[in-house]
Amino acid sequence: MRKTYSIKTRLLLMLAAAGATLIATLVAINFSAGEKKVKQEIPRLYSVTDAQFQRSMSVMLGPQILDGNRFDALLNGDQIFPAMLEAIRGAQKTITFETYIYWSEAIGKQFADALSERAHAGVKVHVLIDWVGSSKMDQSYLAAMEQAGVEVEKYHPLRWYNLGRLNNRTHRKLLVIDGRIGFTGGIGIAGQWTGNAQDPEHWRDSHFRVEGPVVAQMQAVLLDNWMKTTGKVLHGPAYFPPLSPVGAGRAQMFSSSPTGGSESMHLMYLLAITAAQRSIHLSSSYFVPDDMTRQALIDAVKRGVRVQIITPGEHIDTETVRRASRGLWKDLLAAGVEIHEYQPTMYHCKVMIVDGLLVSVGSTNFDDRSFRLNDEANLNIYDAEFAHRQIEVFQQDMKKSRRITLAQWQNRPLSEKMREQAAALLGPLL
């Protein structure tokens, strides 16, 4: 017997079906890996040390590579946070700050207090925090900053008009003081980044202090997202002062976003790997490379490049990511890629060094989320002396890591293999 429904019931059923369709569509949009534009192999035409490589990176992919910069590497919270807070407290005109994670705890209050004090003193302070990444932030910190005159905005907050962009987060970590001093790297504003990586509760990470003409590019990347979020254009000498050379390093600020150039970061990494001639040192907190990137690393080994990778060991904040990563290692290990798992604590570094010349540092992880879904920013440094110092840091980290051989990987328990293979299927969504 066929059921009959009243007009009201049929209308409710239609609305429910439409709602379910809308939810399914939004989920599909937010958790898809985005359009993959880079599909073909990239021919190897030159090495990283060839002048044509830097021309390609500058003209084809990113902003101009600028001379006259100075860089300081800061290791772990004990070095990173004091340097950032000192710069904030010394600001005279402007502070611009974009970050993914901003939580509570003592370090969160220190930043809130320092930013508020500068705003009280008449400095123009602009803070852009990701809506998801700041979900654990103490709301009293926000209130205190806003009362002091700090302009605080959240990136892609939950709004009906943002439903299709909820999975597009700003993962960038940028701080610019007076348009003259810049910071970028891997840290968030939370307790686990404090200390000196001395135990599993205090993470290992690197951040970088920058001076010189490239700081203007860092500012431009940051203010582009500020403009997208607020509709306000910040410019003038308070934000973009004349910048004279202060060192000998060459650099460019590289950025990507799904709203413009989502594949550019992926292509930048692929070009650098393809151009490698001698060595690749990769520090990666979330290493879930796609097929093209794995093949590029394998091809590099085949032509004689030594590829060494450090990833987190058992201390990791996202176990699914570690399983997905390990599920993809077979061909890499078989080809001779050296993979090491950091043992003391969570390894959150994001640094790639190629041929002892190019050092790429910033917010980008080695996974589809960073390459295609997040807003990311990396500083590409072309400086052999600086690269040498970063290789020394890498080697110190490697001493605290355990190398995983192909035999060890193949002999891991069946239960691990099954969990890792299942997680690897989720790689594009992690």
PDB file of N, CA, C and O in Angstrom, residues 204-205 269 280-289 293 297 308-313 315-317 321-322 325 329 338-342 345-353 360 362-368 370-371 394 397 401:
ATOM      1  N   ARG A 204      60.265  20.313  19.761  1.00  0.00           N
ATOM      2  CA  ARG A 204      61.426  20.771  18.995  1.00  0.00           C
ATOM      3  C   ARG A 204      60.928  21.539  17.774  1.00  0.00           C
ATOM      4  O   ARG A 204      60.145  21.033  16.980  1.00  0.00           O
ATOM      5  N   ASP A 205      61.383  22.800  17.628  1.00  0.00           N
ATOM      6  CA  ASP A 205      60.964  23.602  16.482  1.00  0.00           C
ATOM      7  C   ASP A 205      62.020  24.664  16.184  1.00  0.00           C
ATOM      8  O   ASP A 205      62.901  24.945  17.015  1.00  0.00           O
ATOM      9  N   TYR A 269      58.494  23.208  -4.349  1.00  0.00           N
ATOM     10  CA  TYR A 269      59.199  22.070  -3.764  1.00  0.00           C
ATOM     11  C   TYR A 269      59.642  21.091  -4.854  1.00  0.00           C
ATOM     12  O   TYR A 269      60.766  20.573  -4.816  1.00  0.00           O
ATOM     13  N   ILE A 280      69.725  16.604  -0.209  1.00  0.00           N
ATOM     14  CA  ILE A 280      68.472  17.176   0.273  1.00  0.00           C
ATOM     15  C   ILE A 280      68.348  16.804   1.746  1.00  0.00           C
ATOM     16  O   ILE A 280      68.370  15.623   2.094  1.00  0.00           O
ATOM     17  N   HIS A 281      68.261  17.813   2.607  1.00  0.00           N
ATOM     18  CA  HIS A 281      68.008  17.604   4.028  1.00  0.00           C
ATOM     19  C   HIS A 281      66.614  18.152   4.314  1.00  0.00           C
ATOM     20  O   HIS A 281      66.373  19.352   4.152  1.00  0.00           O
ATOM     21  N   LEU A 282      65.716  17.272   4.721  1.00  0.00           N
ATOM     22  CA  LEU A 282      64.330  17.674   4.916  1.00  0.00           C
ATOM     23  C   LEU A 282      63.878  17.401   6.344  1.00  0.00           C
ATOM     24  O   LEU A 282      63.885  16.257   6.796  1.00  0.00           O
ATOM     25  N   SER A 283      63.509  18.464   7.048  1.00  0.00           N
ATOM     26  CA  SER A 283      62.891  18.353   8.366  1.00  0.00           C
ATOM     27  C   SER A 283      61.398  18.563   8.170  1.00  0.00           C
ATOM     28  O   SER A 283      60.982  19.636   7.731  1.00  0.00           O
ATOM     29  N   SER A 284      60.608  17.549   8.495  1.00  0.00           N
ATOM     30  CA  SER A 284      59.183  17.625   8.181  1.00  0.00           C
ATOM     31  C   SER A 284      58.350  17.078   9.328  1.00  0.00           C
ATOM     32  O   SER A 284      58.416  15.891   9.643  1.00  0.00           O
ATOM     33  N   SER A 285      57.540  17.946   9.911  1.00  0.00           N
ATOM     34  CA  SER A 285      56.705  17.522  11.038  1.00  0.00           C
ATOM     35  C   SER A 285      55.547  16.643  10.587  1.00  0.00           C
ATOM     36  O   SER A 285      55.085  15.785  11.344  1.00  0.00           O
ATOM     37  N   TYR A 286      55.066  16.864   9.365  1.00  0.00           N
ATOM     38  CA  TYR A 286      53.980  16.038   8.817  1.00  0.00           C
ATOM     39  C   TYR A 286      54.375  15.663   7.392  1.00  0.00           C
ATOM     40  O   TYR A 286      54.197  16.450   6.461  1.00  0.00           O
ATOM     41  N   PHE A 287      54.921  14.471   7.235  1.00  0.00           N
ATOM     42  CA  PHE A 287      55.494  14.037   5.957  1.00  0.00           C
ATOM     43  C   PHE A 287      54.563  13.012   5.317  1.00  0.00           C
ATOM     44  O   PHE A 287      54.629  11.818   5.586  1.00  0.00           O
ATOM     45  N   VAL A 288      53.650  13.508   4.463  1.00  0.00           N
ATOM     46  CA  VAL A 288      52.720  12.629   3.743  1.00  0.00           C
ATOM     47  C   VAL A 288      52.769  13.044   2.273  1.00  0.00           C
ATOM     48  O   VAL A 288      51.825  13.658   1.741  1.00  0.00           O
ATOM     49  N   PRO A 289      53.863  12.739   1.569  1.00  0.00           N
ATOM     50  CA  PRO A 289      54.045  13.218   0.194  1.00  0.00           C
ATOM     51  C   PRO A 289      53.132  12.503  -0.791  1.00  0.00           C
ATOM     52  O   PRO A 289      52.841  11.317  -0.636  1.00  0.00           O
ATOM     53  N   THR A 293      55.623  13.792  -5.630  1.00  0.00           N
ATOM     54  CA  THR A 293      56.718  14.190  -4.751  1.00  0.00           C
ATOM     55  C   THR A 293      57.565  12.992  -4.357  1.00  0.00           C
ATOM     56  O   THR A 293      58.805  13.084  -4.319  1.00  0.00           O
ATOM     57  N   LEU A 297      61.627  12.503  -5.235  1.00  0.00           N
ATOM     58  CA  LEU A 297      62.658  12.141  -4.260  1.00  0.00           C
ATOM     59  C   LEU A 297      63.390  10.882  -4.694  1.00  0.00           C
ATOM     60  O   LEU A 297      64.626  10.783  -4.572  1.00  0.00           O
ATOM     61  N   GLN A 308      68.036  12.848   2.995  1.00  0.00           N
ATOM     62  CA  GLN A 308      67.866  12.525   4.406  1.00  0.00           C
ATOM     63  C   GLN A 308      66.655  13.279   4.944  1.00  0.00           C
ATOM     64  O   GLN A 308      66.524  14.489   4.730  1.00  0.00           O
ATOM     65  N   ILE A 309      65.781  12.555   5.630  1.00  0.00           N
ATOM     66  CA  ILE A 309      64.526  13.125   6.122  1.00  0.00           C
ATOM     67  C   ILE A 309      64.394  12.821   7.611  1.00  0.00           C
ATOM     68  O   ILE A 309      64.636  11.698   8.043  1.00  0.00           O
ATOM     69  N   ILE A 310      64.007  13.836   8.383  1.00  0.00           N
ATOM     70  CA  ILE A 310      63.667  13.639   9.797  1.00  0.00           C
ATOM     71  C   ILE A 310      62.184  13.951   9.970  1.00  0.00           C
ATOM     72  O   ILE A 310      61.702  15.006   9.556  1.00  0.00           O
ATOM     73  N   THR A 311      61.471  13.010  10.572  1.00  0.00           N
ATOM     74  CA  THR A 311      60.051  13.171  10.870  1.00  0.00           C
ATOM     75  C   THR A 311      59.825  12.842  12.345  1.00  0.00           C
ATOM     76  O   THR A 311      60.711  12.306  13.013  1.00  0.00           O
ATOM     77  N   PRO A 312      58.642  13.112  12.878  1.00  0.00           N
ATOM     78  CA  PRO A 312      58.379  12.746  14.279  1.00  0.00           C
ATOM     79  C   PRO A 312      58.371  11.233  14.480  1.00  0.00           C
ATOM     80  O   PRO A 312      58.045  10.468  13.567  1.00  0.00           O
ATOM     81  N   GLY A 313      58.737  10.829  15.687  1.00  0.00           N
ATOM     82  CA  GLY A 313      58.622   9.430  16.086  1.00  0.00           C
ATOM     83  C   GLY A 313      57.314   9.208  16.820  1.00  0.00           C
ATOM     84  O   GLY A 313      56.278   9.737  16.428  1.00  0.00           O
ATOM     85  N   HIS A 315      56.311  10.411  19.532  1.00  0.00           N
ATOM     86  CA  HIS A 315      55.757  11.632  20.123  1.00  0.00           C
ATOM     87  C   HIS A 315      55.245  12.531  18.992  1.00  0.00           C
ATOM     88  O   HIS A 315      56.019  13.233  18.341  1.00  0.00           O
ATOM     89  N   ILE A 316      53.958  12.476  18.757  1.00  0.00           N
ATOM     90  CA  ILE A 316      53.353  13.260  17.686  1.00  0.00           C
ATOM     91  C   ILE A 316      51.934  13.618  18.107  1.00  0.00           C
ATOM     92  O   ILE A 316      51.275  12.846  18.812  1.00  0.00           O
ATOM     93  N   ASP A 317      51.484  14.789  17.704  1.00  0.00           N
ATOM     94  CA  ASP A 317      50.161  15.240  18.124  1.00  0.00           C
ATOM     95  C   ASP A 317      49.038  14.646  17.288  1.00  0.00           C
ATOM     96  O   ASP A 317      47.876  14.711  17.668  1.00  0.00           O
ATOM     97  N   VAL A 321      48.405  10.942  11.155  1.00  0.00           N
ATOM     98  CA  VAL A 321      49.362  11.467  10.182  1.00  0.00           C
ATOM     99  C   VAL A 321      50.624  10.608  10.169  1.00  0.00           C
ATOM    100  O   VAL A 321      51.166  10.284   9.103  1.00  0.00           O
ATOM    101  N   ARG A 322      51.100  10.212  11.342  1.00  0.00           N
ATOM    102  CA  ARG A 322      52.292   9.366  11.388  1.00  0.00           C
ATOM    103  C   ARG A 322      52.035   8.036  10.686  1.00  0.00           C
ATOM    104  O   ARG A 322      52.873   7.536   9.933  1.00  0.00           O
ATOM    105  N   SER A 325      51.935   8.554   6.964  1.00  0.00           N
ATOM    106  CA  SER A 325      53.290   8.769   6.470  1.00  0.00           C
ATOM    107  C   SER A 325      54.033   7.437   6.325  1.00  0.00           C
ATOM    108  O   SER A 325      54.558   7.104   5.257  1.00  0.00           O
ATOM    109  N   TRP A 329      56.195   4.652   2.846  1.00  0.00           N
ATOM    110  CA  TRP A 329      57.659   4.677   2.830  1.00  0.00           C
ATOM    111  C   TRP A 329      58.320   3.583   1.984  1.00  0.00           C
ATOM    112  O   TRP A 329      59.518   3.651   1.735  1.00  0.00           O
ATOM    113  N   GLU A 338      66.880   8.119   3.094  1.00  0.00           N
ATOM    114  CA  GLU A 338      67.138   7.866   4.519  1.00  0.00           C
ATOM    115  C   GLU A 338      66.071   8.570   5.346  1.00  0.00           C
ATOM    116  O   GLU A 338      65.954   9.798   5.295  1.00  0.00           O
ATOM    117  N   ILE A 339      65.302   7.799   6.106  1.00  0.00           N
ATOM    118  CA  ILE A 339      64.233   8.369   6.921  1.00  0.00           C
ATOM    119  C   ILE A 339      64.548   8.119   8.388  1.00  0.00           C
ATOM    120  O   ILE A 339      64.829   6.986   8.788  1.00  0.00           O
ATOM    121  N   HIS A 340      64.498   9.180   9.178  1.00  0.00           N
ATOM    122  CA  HIS A 340      64.828   9.117  10.603  1.00  0.00           C
ATOM    123  C   HIS A 340      63.657   9.651  11.414  1.00  0.00           C
ATOM    124  O   HIS A 340      63.059  10.675  11.053  1.00  0.00           O
ATOM    125  N   GLU A 341      63.336   8.998  12.516  1.00  0.00           N
ATOM    126  CA  GLU A 341      62.275   9.442  13.410  1.00  0.00           C
ATOM    127  C   GLU A 341      62.883  10.056  14.668  1.00  0.00           C
ATOM    128  O   GLU A 341      63.667   9.414  15.369  1.00  0.00           O
ATOM    129  N   TYR A 342      62.494  11.310  14.927  1.00  0.00           N
ATOM    130  CA  TYR A 342      63.010  12.036  16.084  1.00  0.00           C
ATOM    131  C   TYR A 342      62.430  11.426  17.364  1.00  0.00           C
ATOM    132  O   TYR A 342      61.226  11.179  17.456  1.00  0.00           O
ATOM    133  N   THR A 345      60.921  14.148  21.570  1.00  0.00           N
ATOM    134  CA  THR A 345      59.652  14.869  21.705  1.00  0.00           C
ATOM    135  C   THR A 345      59.059  15.072  20.317  1.00  0.00           C
ATOM    136  O   THR A 345      59.605  14.571  19.318  1.00  0.00           O
ATOM    137  N   MET A 346      57.948  15.776  20.238  1.00  0.00           N
ATOM    138  CA  MET A 346      57.348  16.097  18.951  1.00  0.00           C
ATOM    139  C   MET A 346      58.305  16.958  18.126  1.00  0.00           C
ATOM    140  O   MET A 346      58.843  17.954  18.606  1.00  0.00           O
ATOM    141  N   TYR A 347      58.516  16.554  16.882  1.00  0.00           N
ATOM    142  CA  TYR A 347      59.420  17.259  15.967  1.00  0.00           C
ATOM    143  C   TYR A 347      58.560  18.095  15.022  1.00  0.00           C
ATOM    144  O   TYR A 347      57.875  17.559  14.149  1.00  0.00           O
ATOM    145  N   HIS A 348      58.567  19.413  15.213  1.00  0.00           N
ATOM    146  CA  HIS A 348      57.652  20.291  14.485  1.00  0.00           C
ATOM    147  C   HIS A 348      58.374  21.164  13.468  1.00  0.00           C
ATOM    148  O   HIS A 348      57.791  22.105  12.914  1.00  0.00           O
ATOM    149  N   CYS A 349      59.620  20.860  13.146  1.00  0.00           N
ATOM    150  CA  CYS A 349      60.405  21.679  12.223  1.00  0.00           C
ATOM    151  C   CYS A 349      59.901  21.510  10.787  1.00  0.00           C
ATOM    152  O   CYS A 349      59.429  20.446  10.403  1.00  0.00           O
ATOM    153  N   LYS A 350      60.061  22.591  10.011  1.00  0.00           N
ATOM    154  CA  LYS A 350      59.665  22.591   8.602  1.00  0.00           C
ATOM    155  C   LYS A 350      60.771  23.308   7.821  1.00  0.00           C
ATOM    156  O   LYS A 350      60.666  24.504   7.526  1.00  0.00           O
ATOM    157  N   VAL A 351      61.818  22.568   7.495  1.00  0.00           N
ATOM    158  CA  VAL A 351      62.992  23.153   6.843  1.00  0.00           C
ATOM    159  C   VAL A 351      63.462  22.209   5.741  1.00  0.00           C
ATOM    160  O   VAL A 351      63.580  21.005   5.965  1.00  0.00           O
ATOM    161  N   MET A 352      63.731  22.750   4.567  1.00  0.00           N
ATOM    162  CA  MET A 352      64.344  21.963   3.492  1.00  0.00           C
ATOM    163  C   MET A 352      65.613  22.662   3.024  1.00  0.00           C
ATOM    164  O   MET A 352      65.600  23.856   2.721  1.00  0.00           O
ATOM    165  N   ILE A 353      66.708  21.909   2.969  1.00  0.00           N
ATOM    166  CA  ILE A 353      68.003  22.432   2.526  1.00  0.00           C
ATOM    167  C   ILE A 353      68.432  21.636   1.300  1.00  0.00           C
ATOM    168  O   ILE A 353      68.509  20.401   1.353  1.00  0.00           O
ATOM    169  N   SER A 360      64.677  26.522   2.564  1.00  0.00           N
ATOM    170  CA  SER A 360      63.287  26.954   2.560  1.00  0.00           C
ATOM    171  C   SER A 360      62.700  26.714   3.945  1.00  0.00           C
ATOM    172  O   SER A 360      62.662  25.585   4.430  1.00  0.00           O
ATOM    173  N   GLY A 362      59.547  27.981   6.939  1.00  0.00           N
ATOM    174  CA  GLY A 362      58.258  28.633   7.092  1.00  0.00           C
ATOM    175  C   GLY A 362      57.221  27.704   7.658  1.00  0.00           C
ATOM    176  O   GLY A 362      57.513  26.861   8.514  1.00  0.00           O
ATOM    177  N   SER A 363      55.994  27.826   7.145  1.00  0.00           N
ATOM    178  CA  SER A 363      54.871  27.103   7.738  1.00  0.00           C
ATOM    179  C   SER A 363      54.496  25.831   7.003  1.00  0.00           C
ATOM    180  O   SER A 363      53.688  25.047   7.492  1.00  0.00           O
ATOM    181  N   THR A 364      55.062  25.587   5.829  1.00  0.00           N
ATOM    182  CA  THR A 364      54.573  24.529   4.954  1.00  0.00           C
ATOM    183  C   THR A 364      54.977  23.140   5.412  1.00  0.00           C
ATOM    184  O   THR A 364      56.160  22.864   5.614  1.00  0.00           O
ATOM    185  N   ASN A 365      53.979  22.269   5.546  1.00  0.00           N
ATOM    186  CA  ASN A 365      54.228  20.853   5.790  1.00  0.00           C
ATOM    187  C   ASN A 365      54.327  20.116   4.463  1.00  0.00           C
ATOM    188  O   ASN A 365      53.892  20.611   3.423  1.00  0.00           O
ATOM    189  N   PHE A 366      54.869  18.909   4.521  1.00  0.00           N
ATOM    190  CA  PHE A 366      55.059  18.116   3.315  1.00  0.00           C
ATOM    191  C   PHE A 366      53.848  17.213   3.105  1.00  0.00           C
ATOM    192  O   PHE A 366      53.950  15.984   3.152  1.00  0.00           O
ATOM    193  N   ASP A 367      52.687  17.841   2.869  1.00  0.00           N
ATOM    194  CA  ASP A 367      51.464  17.060   2.694  1.00  0.00           C
ATOM    195  C   ASP A 367      50.475  17.837   1.831  1.00  0.00           C
ATOM    196  O   ASP A 367      50.681  19.002   1.503  1.00  0.00           O
ATOM    197  N   ASP A 368      49.396  17.163   1.443  1.00  0.00           N
ATOM    198  CA  ASP A 368      48.405  17.778   0.559  1.00  0.00           C
ATOM    199  C   ASP A 368      47.711  18.965   1.211  1.00  0.00           C
ATOM    200  O   ASP A 368      47.317  19.909   0.525  1.00  0.00           O
ATOM    201  N   SER A 370      48.939  21.257   3.180  1.00  0.00           N
ATOM    202  CA  SER A 370      49.755  22.457   2.985  1.00  0.00           C
ATOM    203  C   SER A 370      49.873  22.830   1.516  1.00  0.00           C
ATOM    204  O   SER A 370      49.873  24.011   1.153  1.00  0.00           O
ATOM    205  N   PHE A 371      49.991  21.817   0.651  1.00  0.00           N
ATOM    206  CA  PHE A 371      50.204  22.110  -0.760  1.00  0.00           C
ATOM    207  C   PHE A 371      48.945  22.610  -1.459  1.00  0.00           C
ATOM    208  O   PHE A 371      49.032  23.321  -2.464  1.00  0.00           O
ATOM    209  N   PHE A 394      70.560  20.270  11.521  1.00  0.00           N
ATOM    210  CA  PHE A 394      69.918  19.038  11.067  1.00  0.00           C
ATOM    211  C   PHE A 394      70.678  17.813  11.583  1.00  0.00           C
ATOM    212  O   PHE A 394      70.081  16.836  12.066  1.00  0.00           O
ATOM    213  N   ASP A 397      69.987  17.170  15.161  1.00  0.00           N
ATOM    214  CA  ASP A 397      68.681  16.542  15.324  1.00  0.00           C
ATOM    215  C   ASP A 397      68.735  15.063  14.927  1.00  0.00           C
ATOM    216  O   ASP A 397      68.065  14.218  15.540  1.00  0.00           O
ATOM    217  N   SER A 401      67.678  10.964  16.578  1.00  0.00           N
ATOM    218  CA  SER A 401      66.656  10.287  15.797  1.00  0.00           C
ATOM    219  C   SER A 401      67.051   8.834  15.546  1.00  0.00           C
ATOM    220  O   SER A 401      68.213   8.458  15.661  1.00  0.00           O
TER     221      SER A 401
END
